[in-house]
Coordinates of C-alpha atoms in Angstrom, one line a residue:
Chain X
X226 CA -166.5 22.6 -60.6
X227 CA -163.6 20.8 -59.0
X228 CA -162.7 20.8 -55.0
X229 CA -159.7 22.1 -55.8
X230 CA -161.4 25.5 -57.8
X231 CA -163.9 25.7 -55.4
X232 CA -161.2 26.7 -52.4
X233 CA -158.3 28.5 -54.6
X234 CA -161.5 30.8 -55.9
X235 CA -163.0 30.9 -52.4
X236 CA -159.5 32.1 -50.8
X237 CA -158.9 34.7 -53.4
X238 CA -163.1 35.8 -53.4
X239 CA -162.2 35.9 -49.0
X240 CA -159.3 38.7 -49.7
X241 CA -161.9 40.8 -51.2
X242 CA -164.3 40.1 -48.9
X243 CA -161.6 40.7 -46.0
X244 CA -160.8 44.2 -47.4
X245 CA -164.7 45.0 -47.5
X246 CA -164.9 44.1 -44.0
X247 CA -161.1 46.0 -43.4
X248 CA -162.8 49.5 -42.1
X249 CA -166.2 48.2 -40.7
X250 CA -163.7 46.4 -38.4
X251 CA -161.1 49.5 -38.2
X252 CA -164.4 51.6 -37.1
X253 CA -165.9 49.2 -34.9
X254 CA -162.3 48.6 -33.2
X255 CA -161.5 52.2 -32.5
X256 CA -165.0 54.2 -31.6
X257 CA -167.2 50.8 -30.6
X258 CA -169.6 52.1 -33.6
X259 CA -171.4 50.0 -36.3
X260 CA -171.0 51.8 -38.8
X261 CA -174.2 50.6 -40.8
X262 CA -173.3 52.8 -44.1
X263 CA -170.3 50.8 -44.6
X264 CA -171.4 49.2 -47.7
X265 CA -173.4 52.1 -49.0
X266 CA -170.3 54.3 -48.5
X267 CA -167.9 52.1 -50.5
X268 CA -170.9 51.5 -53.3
X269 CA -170.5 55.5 -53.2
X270 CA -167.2 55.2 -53.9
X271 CA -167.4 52.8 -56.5
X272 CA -169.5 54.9 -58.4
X273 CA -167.3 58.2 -58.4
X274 CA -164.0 55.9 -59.0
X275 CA -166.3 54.7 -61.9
X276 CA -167.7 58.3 -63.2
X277 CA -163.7 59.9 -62.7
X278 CA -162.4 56.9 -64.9
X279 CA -164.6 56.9 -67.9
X280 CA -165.3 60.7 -67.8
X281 CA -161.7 62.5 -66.8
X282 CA -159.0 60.4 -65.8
X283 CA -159.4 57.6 -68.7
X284 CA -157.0 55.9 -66.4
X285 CA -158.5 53.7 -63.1
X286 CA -155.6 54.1 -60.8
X287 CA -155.5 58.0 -61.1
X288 CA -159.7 57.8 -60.6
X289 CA -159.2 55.4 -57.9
X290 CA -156.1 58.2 -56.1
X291 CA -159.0 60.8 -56.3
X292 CA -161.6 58.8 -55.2
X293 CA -159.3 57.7 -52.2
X294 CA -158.9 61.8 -51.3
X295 CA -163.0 62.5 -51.8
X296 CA -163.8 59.4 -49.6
X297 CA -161.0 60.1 -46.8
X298 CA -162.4 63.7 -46.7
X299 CA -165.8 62.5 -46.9
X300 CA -165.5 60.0 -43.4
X301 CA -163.4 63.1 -41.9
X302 CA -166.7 65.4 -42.0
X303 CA -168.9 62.4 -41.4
X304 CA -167.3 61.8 -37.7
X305 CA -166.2 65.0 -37.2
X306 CA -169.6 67.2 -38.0
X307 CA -172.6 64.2 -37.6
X308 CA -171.0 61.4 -35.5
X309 CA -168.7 63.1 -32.6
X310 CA -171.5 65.0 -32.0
X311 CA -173.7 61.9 -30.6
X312 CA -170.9 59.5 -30.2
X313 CA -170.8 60.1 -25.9
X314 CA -174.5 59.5 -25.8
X315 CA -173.6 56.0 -26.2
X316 CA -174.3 53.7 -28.8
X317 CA -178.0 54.3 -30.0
X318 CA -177.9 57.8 -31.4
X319 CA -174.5 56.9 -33.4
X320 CA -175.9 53.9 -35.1
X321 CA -179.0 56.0 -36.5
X322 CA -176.9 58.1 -37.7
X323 CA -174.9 55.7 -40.0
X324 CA -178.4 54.3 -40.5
X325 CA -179.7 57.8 -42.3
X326 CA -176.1 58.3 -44.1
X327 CA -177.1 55.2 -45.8
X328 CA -180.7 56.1 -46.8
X329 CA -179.6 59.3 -48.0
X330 CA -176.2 57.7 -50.1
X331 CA -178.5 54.9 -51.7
X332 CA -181.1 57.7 -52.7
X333 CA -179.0 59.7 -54.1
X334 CA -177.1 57.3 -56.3
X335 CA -180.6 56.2 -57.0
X336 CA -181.7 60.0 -57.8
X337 CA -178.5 60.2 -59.8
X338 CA -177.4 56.8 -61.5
X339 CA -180.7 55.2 -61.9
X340 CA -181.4 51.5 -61.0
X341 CA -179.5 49.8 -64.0
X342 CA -176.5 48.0 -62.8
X343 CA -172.8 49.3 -63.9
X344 CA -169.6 48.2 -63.8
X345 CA -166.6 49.6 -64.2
X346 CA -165.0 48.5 -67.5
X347 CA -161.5 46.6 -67.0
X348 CA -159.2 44.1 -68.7
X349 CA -158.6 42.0 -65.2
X350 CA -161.9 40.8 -65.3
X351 CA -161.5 39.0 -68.6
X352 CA -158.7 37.6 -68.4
X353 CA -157.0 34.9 -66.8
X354 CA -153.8 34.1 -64.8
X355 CA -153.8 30.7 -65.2
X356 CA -156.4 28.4 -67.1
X357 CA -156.0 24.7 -67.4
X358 CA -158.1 22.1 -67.4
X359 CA -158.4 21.7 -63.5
X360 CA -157.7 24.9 -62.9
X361 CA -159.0 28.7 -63.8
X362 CA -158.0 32.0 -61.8
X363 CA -159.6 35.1 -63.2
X364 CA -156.7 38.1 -63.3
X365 CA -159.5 39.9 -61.0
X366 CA -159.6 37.5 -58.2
X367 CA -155.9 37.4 -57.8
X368 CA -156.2 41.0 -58.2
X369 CA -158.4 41.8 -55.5
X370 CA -156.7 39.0 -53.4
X371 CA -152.7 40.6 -53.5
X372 CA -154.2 44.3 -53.0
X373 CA -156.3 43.4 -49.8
X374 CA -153.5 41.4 -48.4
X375 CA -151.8 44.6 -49.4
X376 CA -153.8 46.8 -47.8
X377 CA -154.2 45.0 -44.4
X378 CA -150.0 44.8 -44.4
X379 CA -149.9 48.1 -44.9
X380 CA -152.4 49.2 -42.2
X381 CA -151.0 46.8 -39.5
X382 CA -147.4 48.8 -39.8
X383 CA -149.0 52.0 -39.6
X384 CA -150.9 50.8 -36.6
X385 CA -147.6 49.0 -35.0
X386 CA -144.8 51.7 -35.9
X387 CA -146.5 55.3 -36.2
X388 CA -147.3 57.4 -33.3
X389 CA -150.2 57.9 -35.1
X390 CA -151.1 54.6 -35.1
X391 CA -149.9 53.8 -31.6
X392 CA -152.1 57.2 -30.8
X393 CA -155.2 55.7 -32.3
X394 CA -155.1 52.6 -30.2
X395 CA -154.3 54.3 -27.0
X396 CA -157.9 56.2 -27.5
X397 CA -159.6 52.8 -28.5
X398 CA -157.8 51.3 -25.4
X399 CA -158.8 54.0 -22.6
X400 CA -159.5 57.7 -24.4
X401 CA -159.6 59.2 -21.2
X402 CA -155.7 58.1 -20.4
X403 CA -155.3 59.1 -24.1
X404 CA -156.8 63.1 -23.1
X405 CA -154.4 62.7 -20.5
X406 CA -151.6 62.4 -22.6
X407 CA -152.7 65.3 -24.8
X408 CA -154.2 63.2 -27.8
X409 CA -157.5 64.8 -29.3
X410 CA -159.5 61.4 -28.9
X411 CA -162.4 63.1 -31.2
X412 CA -159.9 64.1 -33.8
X413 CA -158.5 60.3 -33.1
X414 CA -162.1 59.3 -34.2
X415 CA -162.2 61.5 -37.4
X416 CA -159.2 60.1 -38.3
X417 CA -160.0 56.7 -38.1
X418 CA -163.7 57.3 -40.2
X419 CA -161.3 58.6 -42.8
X420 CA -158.5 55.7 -42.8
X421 CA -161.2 53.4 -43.0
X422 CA -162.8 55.6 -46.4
X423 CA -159.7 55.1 -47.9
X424 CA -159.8 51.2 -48.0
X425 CA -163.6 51.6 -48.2
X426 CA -162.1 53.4 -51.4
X427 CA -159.9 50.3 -53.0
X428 CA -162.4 47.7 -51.9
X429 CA -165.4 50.2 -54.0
X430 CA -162.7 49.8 -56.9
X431 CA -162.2 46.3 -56.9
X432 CA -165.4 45.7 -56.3
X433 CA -166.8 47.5 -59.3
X434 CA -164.1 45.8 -61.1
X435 CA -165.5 42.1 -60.0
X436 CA -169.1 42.3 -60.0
X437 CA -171.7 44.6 -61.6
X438 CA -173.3 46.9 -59.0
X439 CA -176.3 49.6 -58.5
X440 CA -177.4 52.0 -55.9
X441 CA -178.9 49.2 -53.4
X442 CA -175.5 47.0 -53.7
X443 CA -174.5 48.2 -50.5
X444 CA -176.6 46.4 -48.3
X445 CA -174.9 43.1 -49.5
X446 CA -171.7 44.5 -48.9
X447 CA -172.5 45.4 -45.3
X448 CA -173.7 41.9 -44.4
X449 CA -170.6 40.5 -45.6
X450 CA -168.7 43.2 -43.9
X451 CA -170.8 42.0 -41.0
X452 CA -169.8 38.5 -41.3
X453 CA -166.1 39.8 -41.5
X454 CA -166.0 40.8 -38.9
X455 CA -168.0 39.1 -36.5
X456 CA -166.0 35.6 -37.9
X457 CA -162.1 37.2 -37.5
X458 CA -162.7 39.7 -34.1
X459 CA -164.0 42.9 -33.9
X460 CA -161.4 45.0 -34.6
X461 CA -158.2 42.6 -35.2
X462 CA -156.7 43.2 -38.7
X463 CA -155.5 40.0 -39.7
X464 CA -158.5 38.7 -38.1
X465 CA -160.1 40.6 -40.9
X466 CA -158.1 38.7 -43.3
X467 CA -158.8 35.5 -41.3
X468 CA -162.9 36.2 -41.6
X469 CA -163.2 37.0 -44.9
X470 CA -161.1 34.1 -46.4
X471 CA -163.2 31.8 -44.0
X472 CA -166.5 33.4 -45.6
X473 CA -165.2 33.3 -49.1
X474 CA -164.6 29.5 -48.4
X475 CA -167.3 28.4 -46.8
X476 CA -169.6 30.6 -49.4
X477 CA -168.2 28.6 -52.5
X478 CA -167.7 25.2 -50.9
X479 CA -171.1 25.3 -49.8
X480 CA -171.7 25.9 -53.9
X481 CA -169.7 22.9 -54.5
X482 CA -171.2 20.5 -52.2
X483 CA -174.8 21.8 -52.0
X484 CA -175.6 23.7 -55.1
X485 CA -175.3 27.1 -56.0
X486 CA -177.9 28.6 -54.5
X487 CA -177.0 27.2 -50.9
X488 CA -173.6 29.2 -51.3
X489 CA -174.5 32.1 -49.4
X490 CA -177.1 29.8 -46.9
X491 CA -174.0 27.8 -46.1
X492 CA -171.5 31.1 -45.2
X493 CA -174.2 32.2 -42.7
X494 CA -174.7 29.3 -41.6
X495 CA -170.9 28.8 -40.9
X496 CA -171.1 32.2 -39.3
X497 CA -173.8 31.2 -36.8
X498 CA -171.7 27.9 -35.8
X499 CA -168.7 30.2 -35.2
X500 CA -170.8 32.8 -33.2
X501 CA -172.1 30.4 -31.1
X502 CA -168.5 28.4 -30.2
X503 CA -166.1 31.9 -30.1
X504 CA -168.3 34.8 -30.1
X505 CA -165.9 37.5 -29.6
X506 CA -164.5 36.1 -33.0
X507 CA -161.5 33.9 -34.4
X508 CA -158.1 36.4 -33.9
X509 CA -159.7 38.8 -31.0
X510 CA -158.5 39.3 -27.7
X511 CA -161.1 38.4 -24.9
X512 CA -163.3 40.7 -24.2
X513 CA -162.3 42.8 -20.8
X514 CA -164.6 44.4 -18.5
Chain M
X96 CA -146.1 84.1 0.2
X97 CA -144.3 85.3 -2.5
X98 CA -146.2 85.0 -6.1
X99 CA -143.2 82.8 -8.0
X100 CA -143.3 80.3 -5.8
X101 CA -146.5 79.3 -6.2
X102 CA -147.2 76.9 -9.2
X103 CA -150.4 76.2 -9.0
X104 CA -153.1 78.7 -7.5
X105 CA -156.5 77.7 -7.8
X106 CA -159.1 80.4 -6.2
X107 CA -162.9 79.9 -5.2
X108 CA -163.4 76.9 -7.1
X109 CA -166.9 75.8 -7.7
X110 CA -167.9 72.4 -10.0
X111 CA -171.0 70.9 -10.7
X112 CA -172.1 68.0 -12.2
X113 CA -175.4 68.6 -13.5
X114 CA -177.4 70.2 -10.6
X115 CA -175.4 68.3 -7.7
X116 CA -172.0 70.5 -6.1
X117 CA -169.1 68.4 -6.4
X118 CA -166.6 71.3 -5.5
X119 CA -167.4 74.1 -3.3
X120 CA -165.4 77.7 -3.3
X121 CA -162.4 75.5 -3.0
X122 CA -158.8 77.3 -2.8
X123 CA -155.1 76.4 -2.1
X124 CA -152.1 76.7 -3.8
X125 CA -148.9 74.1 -4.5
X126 CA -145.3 75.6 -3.9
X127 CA -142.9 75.0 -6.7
X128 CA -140.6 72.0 -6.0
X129 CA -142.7 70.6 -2.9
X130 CA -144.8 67.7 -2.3
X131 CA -148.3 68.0 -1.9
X132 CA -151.1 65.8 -0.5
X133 CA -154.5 66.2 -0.7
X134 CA -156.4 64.4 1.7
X135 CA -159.9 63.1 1.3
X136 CA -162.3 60.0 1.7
X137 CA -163.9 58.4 -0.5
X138 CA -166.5 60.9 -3.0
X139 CA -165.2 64.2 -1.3
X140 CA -164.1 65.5 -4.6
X141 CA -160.4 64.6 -5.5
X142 CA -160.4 63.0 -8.3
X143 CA -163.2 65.6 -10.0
X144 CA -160.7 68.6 -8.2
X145 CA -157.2 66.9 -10.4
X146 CA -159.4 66.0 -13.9
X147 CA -160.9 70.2 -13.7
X148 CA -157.3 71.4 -13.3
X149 CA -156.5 68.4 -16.3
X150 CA -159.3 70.2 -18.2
X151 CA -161.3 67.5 -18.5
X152 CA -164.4 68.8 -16.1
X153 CA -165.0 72.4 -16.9
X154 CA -165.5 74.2 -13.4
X155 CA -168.8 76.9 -13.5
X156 CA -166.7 79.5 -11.4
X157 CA -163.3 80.1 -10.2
X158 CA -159.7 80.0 -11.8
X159 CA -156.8 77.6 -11.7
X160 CA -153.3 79.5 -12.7
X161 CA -149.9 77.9 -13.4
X162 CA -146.9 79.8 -13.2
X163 CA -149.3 83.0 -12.7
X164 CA -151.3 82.2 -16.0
X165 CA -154.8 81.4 -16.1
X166 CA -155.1 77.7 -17.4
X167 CA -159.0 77.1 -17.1
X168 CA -161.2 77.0 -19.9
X169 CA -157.9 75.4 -22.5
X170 CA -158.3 72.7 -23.9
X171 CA -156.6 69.2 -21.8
X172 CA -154.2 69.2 -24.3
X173 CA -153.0 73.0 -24.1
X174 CA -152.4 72.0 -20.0
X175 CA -150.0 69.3 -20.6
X176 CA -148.0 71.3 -23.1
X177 CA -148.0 73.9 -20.4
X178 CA -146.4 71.7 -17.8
X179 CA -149.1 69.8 -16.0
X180 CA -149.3 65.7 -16.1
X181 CA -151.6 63.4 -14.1
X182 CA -150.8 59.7 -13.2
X183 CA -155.0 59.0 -13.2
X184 CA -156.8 56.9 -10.6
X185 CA -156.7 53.1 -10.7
X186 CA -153.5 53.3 -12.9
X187 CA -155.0 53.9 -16.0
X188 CA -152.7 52.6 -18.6
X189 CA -153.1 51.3 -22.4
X190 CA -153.5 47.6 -21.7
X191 CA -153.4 46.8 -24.8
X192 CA -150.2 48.6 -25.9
X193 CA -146.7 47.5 -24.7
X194 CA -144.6 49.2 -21.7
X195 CA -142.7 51.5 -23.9
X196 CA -145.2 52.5 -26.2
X197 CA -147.1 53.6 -23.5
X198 CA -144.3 55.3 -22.0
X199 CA -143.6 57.2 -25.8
X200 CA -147.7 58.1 -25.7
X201 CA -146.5 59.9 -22.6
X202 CA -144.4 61.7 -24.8
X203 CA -147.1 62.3 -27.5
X204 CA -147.4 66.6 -27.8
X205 CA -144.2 67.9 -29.9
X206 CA -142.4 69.2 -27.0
X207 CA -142.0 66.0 -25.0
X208 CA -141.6 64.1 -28.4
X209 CA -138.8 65.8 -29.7
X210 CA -136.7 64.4 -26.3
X211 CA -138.2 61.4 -25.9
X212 CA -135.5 59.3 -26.6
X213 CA -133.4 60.8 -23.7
X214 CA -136.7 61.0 -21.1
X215 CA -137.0 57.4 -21.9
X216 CA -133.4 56.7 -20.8
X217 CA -133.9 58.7 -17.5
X218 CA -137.7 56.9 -16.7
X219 CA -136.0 53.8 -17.7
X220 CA -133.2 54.6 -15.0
X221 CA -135.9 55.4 -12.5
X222 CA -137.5 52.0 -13.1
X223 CA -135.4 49.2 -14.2
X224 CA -138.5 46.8 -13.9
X225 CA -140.0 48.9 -17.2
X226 CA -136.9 48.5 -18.9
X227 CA -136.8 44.5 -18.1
X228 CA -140.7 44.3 -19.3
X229 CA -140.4 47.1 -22.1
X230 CA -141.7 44.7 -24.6
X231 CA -144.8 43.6 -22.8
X232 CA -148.0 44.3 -22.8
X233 CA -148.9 46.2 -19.7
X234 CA -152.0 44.3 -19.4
X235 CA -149.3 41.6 -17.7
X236 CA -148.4 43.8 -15.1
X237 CA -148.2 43.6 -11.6
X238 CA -150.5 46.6 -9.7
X239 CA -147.8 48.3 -8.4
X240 CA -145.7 48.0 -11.7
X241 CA -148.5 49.5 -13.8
X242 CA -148.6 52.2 -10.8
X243 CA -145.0 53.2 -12.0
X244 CA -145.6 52.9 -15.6
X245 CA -148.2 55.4 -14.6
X246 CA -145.3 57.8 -13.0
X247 CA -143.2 57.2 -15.5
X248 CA -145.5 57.8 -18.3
X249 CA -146.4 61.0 -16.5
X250 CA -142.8 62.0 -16.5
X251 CA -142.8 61.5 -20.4
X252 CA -144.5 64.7 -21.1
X253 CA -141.8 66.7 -19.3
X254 CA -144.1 68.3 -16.6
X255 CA -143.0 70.7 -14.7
X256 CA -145.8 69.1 -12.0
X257 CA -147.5 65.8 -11.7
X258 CA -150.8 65.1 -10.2
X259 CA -151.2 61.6 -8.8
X260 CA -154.7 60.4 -8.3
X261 CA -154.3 57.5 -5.7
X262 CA -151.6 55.8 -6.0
X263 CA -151.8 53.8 -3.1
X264 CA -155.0 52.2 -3.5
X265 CA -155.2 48.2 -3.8
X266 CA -151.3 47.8 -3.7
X267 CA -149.3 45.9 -0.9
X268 CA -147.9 48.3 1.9
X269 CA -144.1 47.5 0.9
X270 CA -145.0 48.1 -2.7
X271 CA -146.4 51.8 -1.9
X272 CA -143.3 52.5 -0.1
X273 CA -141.1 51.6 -3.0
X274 CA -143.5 53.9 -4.9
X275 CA -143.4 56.6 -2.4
X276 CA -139.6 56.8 -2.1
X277 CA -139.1 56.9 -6.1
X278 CA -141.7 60.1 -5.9
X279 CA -139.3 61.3 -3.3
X280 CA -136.2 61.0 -5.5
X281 CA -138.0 62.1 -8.8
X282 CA -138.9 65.4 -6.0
X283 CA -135.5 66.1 -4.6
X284 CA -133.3 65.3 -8.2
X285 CA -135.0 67.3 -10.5
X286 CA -137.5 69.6 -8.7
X287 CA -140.6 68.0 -10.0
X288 CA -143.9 69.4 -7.6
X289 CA -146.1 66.7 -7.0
X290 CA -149.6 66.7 -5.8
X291 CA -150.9 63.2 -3.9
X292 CA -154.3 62.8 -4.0
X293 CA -155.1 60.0 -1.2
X294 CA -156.9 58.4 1.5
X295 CA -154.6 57.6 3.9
X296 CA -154.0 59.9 6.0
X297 CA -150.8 58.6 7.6
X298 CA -148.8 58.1 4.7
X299 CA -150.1 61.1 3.2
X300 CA -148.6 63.4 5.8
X301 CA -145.1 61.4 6.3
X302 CA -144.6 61.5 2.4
X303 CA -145.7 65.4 1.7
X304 CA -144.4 68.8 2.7
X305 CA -148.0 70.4 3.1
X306 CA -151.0 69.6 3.0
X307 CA -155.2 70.1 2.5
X308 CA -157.8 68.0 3.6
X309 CA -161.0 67.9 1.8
X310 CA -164.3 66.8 3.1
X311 CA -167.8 67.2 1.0
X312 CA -166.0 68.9 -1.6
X313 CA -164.8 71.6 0.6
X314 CA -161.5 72.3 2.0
X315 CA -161.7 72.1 5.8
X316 CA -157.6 72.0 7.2
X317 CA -154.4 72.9 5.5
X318 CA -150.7 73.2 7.0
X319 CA -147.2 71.6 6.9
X320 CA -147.0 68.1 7.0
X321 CA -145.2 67.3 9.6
X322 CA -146.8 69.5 12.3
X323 CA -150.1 67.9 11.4
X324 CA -152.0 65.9 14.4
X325 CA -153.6 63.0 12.7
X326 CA -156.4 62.7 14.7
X327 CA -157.4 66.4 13.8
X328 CA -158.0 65.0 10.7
X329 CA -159.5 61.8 11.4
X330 CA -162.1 63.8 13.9
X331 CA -162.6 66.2 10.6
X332 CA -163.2 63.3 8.2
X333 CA -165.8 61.8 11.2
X334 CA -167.9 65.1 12.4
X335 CA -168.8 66.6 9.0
X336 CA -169.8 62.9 7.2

């Protein structure tokens, strides 16, 4: 594999990565909570965007709209009925909860799917944009990389321009000015959960799209949605986009110079070096007391 | 005193945090249109007396009324739409978010936000300096300019009364004056009641109509400002701590 493949593919593999790391970071920015079902959730959506598609819609976008209204409604009951409950005991009790949403979700796509992998059947992932001699990008990658660049776009100007947005960040920033000025911070928090479902939603697609998958998938996803968004800043958006293109580079120019097998040895270990030099991450503002 | 004038009636007021008495059988009312201090030291229950009328501590007896109407027990929310608005202690704003949008959070509930183009053009009046640094972040603030993004944010919800939770504290005496005079003008133009929650006692009786002073959670003196003696108070604030 050529230099030259190695970092176009590794910058188009980062927007995915960046948009599976989009709502961890959304989450962790808003409500301080590590959401540890992250991966599982998305998984969970890849698998009812997958079931909608082949079953009813026959058509992924339409299975992918659905699947963006179950998993929005979904992270609205899981903040507002499990995690608001436990969410001013501080951080503890929250993070067990994420932790038994995902035992429960990888059971029960285990109870119901079985082990085999799936994928969902496309024409992106066979095909290629451009395919030369030097150079090969997949129709996927490109895919995944314009709708995560996309997404993150899109979610900046809500964030910058809505008084919903500019409500969120007042309860990230102080929730107690933000009751003061009449803003349900809890409802804030459902909100959020929900936003973050809906990318959660597109990166479940895309990913199903990409690579096959089965019910334990998610715990990959959630250490690169880890990685994410340690590398760009908790909670900074383009950071996001920052973090996962870093990962997705270093992952398969590690590949290059080292082997295949050293690809994801190399991300992590790129990870560590940045942990240790900038730990609040890359694009994130320093931390206040 | 006659019932409409009253505001803000608050009657036998007790709060707890878990088994420990923060508030005890407090009551006093605010007169429409005056300025009100409430004098205290350090832990003798302001700020836990302004966030249970805000809504934000529940009191375990007792009743807070505005304009006559029982306003305990709603939700924080529910208050503000009703009228009441709090600059908090330590001027809390969004640091992170830029003068104006935290002056358009102010204006956040529907009522405010349907008028907060014009509001913004009368806060922006008040304080030219907000104007000037609209597009900052108010992390970049001086102290006493966040104190009047605090005021001014306040104003954004179009309260019928404000509650300031010390605004003096850690600014530069020539600063709080500034500060003091614009509560002043905000008073005497459009009627606003305020309540100032402070320490000092000197200030707090030049700068108010009437006045409480609360010690251990308990209100101990009340009258008009200006026939106050301020050694009374200082000998209150001594003998019972």
């Amino acid at each position: 594999m050529d230099i030259i493949q190695a970092i176009v593919s590794g910058v188009l593999l980062g927007g995915l990565y960046a948009l599976i790391g989009l709502g961890m970071s959304l989450i962790f920015g808003i409500m301080k909570l590590t959401n540890l079902a992250h991966g599982d959730l998305m998984i969970c959506g890849t698998y009812i965007c997958m079931v909608l598609a082949a079953n009813f819609t026959g058509n992924i976008f339409l299975a992918l709209l659905i699947t963006i209204g179950v998993m929005v409604l979904l992270g609205f009951i899981i903040q507002n009925g499990l995690v608001n409950r436990v969410i001013d005991k501080g951080s503890g009790p929250s993070l067990l909860v994420t932790f038994g949403i995902s035992i429960i979700i990888q059971n029960l796509l285990l109870q119901v799917f079985g082990a085999d992998a799936q994928a969902v059947p496309n024409t992106f992932s066979s095909s290629n944009v451009i395919s030369t001699q030097y150079l090969t990008i997949s129709s996927i990658y490109l895919l995944n990389f314009i709708v995560a660049v996309g997404v993150i776009v899109f979610l900046s100007i809500i964030m910058k321009k809505t008084y919903f947005g500019m409500a969120i960040r007042a309860s990230s920033d102080d929730a107690t000015a933000a009751e003061l000025m009449g803003v349900n911070t809890k409802r804030m928090y459902a909100l959020t959960f929900a936003l973050a479902m809906a990318t959660a939603a597109v990166a479940g697609l895309l990913v199903g799209m990409t690579f096959v998958f089965y019910p334990s998938t998610g715990t990959n996803y959630l250490i690169i949605a880890f990685g994410v968004v340690v590398i760009g800043g908790l909670g900074s958006l383009m950071g996001t986009l920052v973090g996962g293109i870093i990962l997705g580079l270093a992952q398969l120019l590690g590949g290059y110079f080292f082997g295949t097998g050293w690809q994801l040895v190399v991300a992590y270990i790129v990870l560590l070096v940045i942990l240790a030099l900038r730990p609040q991450g890359l694009l994130s503002k320093a931390v206040r007391k | 005193m006659n019932q409409d004038k009253k505001i803000l009636d608050i009657n036998n007021l007790n709060v707890f945090y878990g088994d420990l008495q923060a508030l005890h059988d407090i009551s006093f009312h605010v007169r429409r249109g005056s300025i009100t201090s409430i004098i205290g030291s350090n832990g003798a229950g302001k700020s836990t007396l302004l966030n249970t009328i805000m809504g934000i501590n529940k009191p375990k007896s007792g009743d807070i009324n505005l304009n006559g109407e029982k306003i305990n027990g709603l939700q924080t929310n529910k208050i503000i739409a009703r009228g009441v608005s709090m600059a908090p202690e330590g001027s809390l704003v969004f640091q992170d978010l830029t003068v104006k949008e935290n002056l358009l959070m102010g204006a956040y509930l529907p009522v405010a936000r349907k008028v907060r183009e014009e509001t913004l053009g009368k806060v922006y009046e008040l304080f030219p300096i907000l104007k000037e640094k609209e597009d900052q972040q108010a992390t970049f603030l001086s102290g006493g300019q966040r104190q009047m993004l605090a005021i001014a944010r306040a104003i954004m919800t179009k309260p019928q009364i404000i509650l300031c939770d010390e605004i003096s504290l850690g600014l530069a005496p020539v600063v709080v004056k500034d500060i003091f005079k614009k509560i002043e003008d905000i008073n005497k133009e459009d009627g606003t009641t305020f309540v100032l929650v402070e320490q000092d006692v000197k200030r707090s009786l030049r700068h108010s109509d009437y006045c409480f002073v609360i010690v251990k959670g308990k209100i101990v003196m009340e009258g008009v400002s200006s026939e106050f003696d301020e050694a009374e108070i200082m000998d209150a604030f001594l003998g019972m701590s």
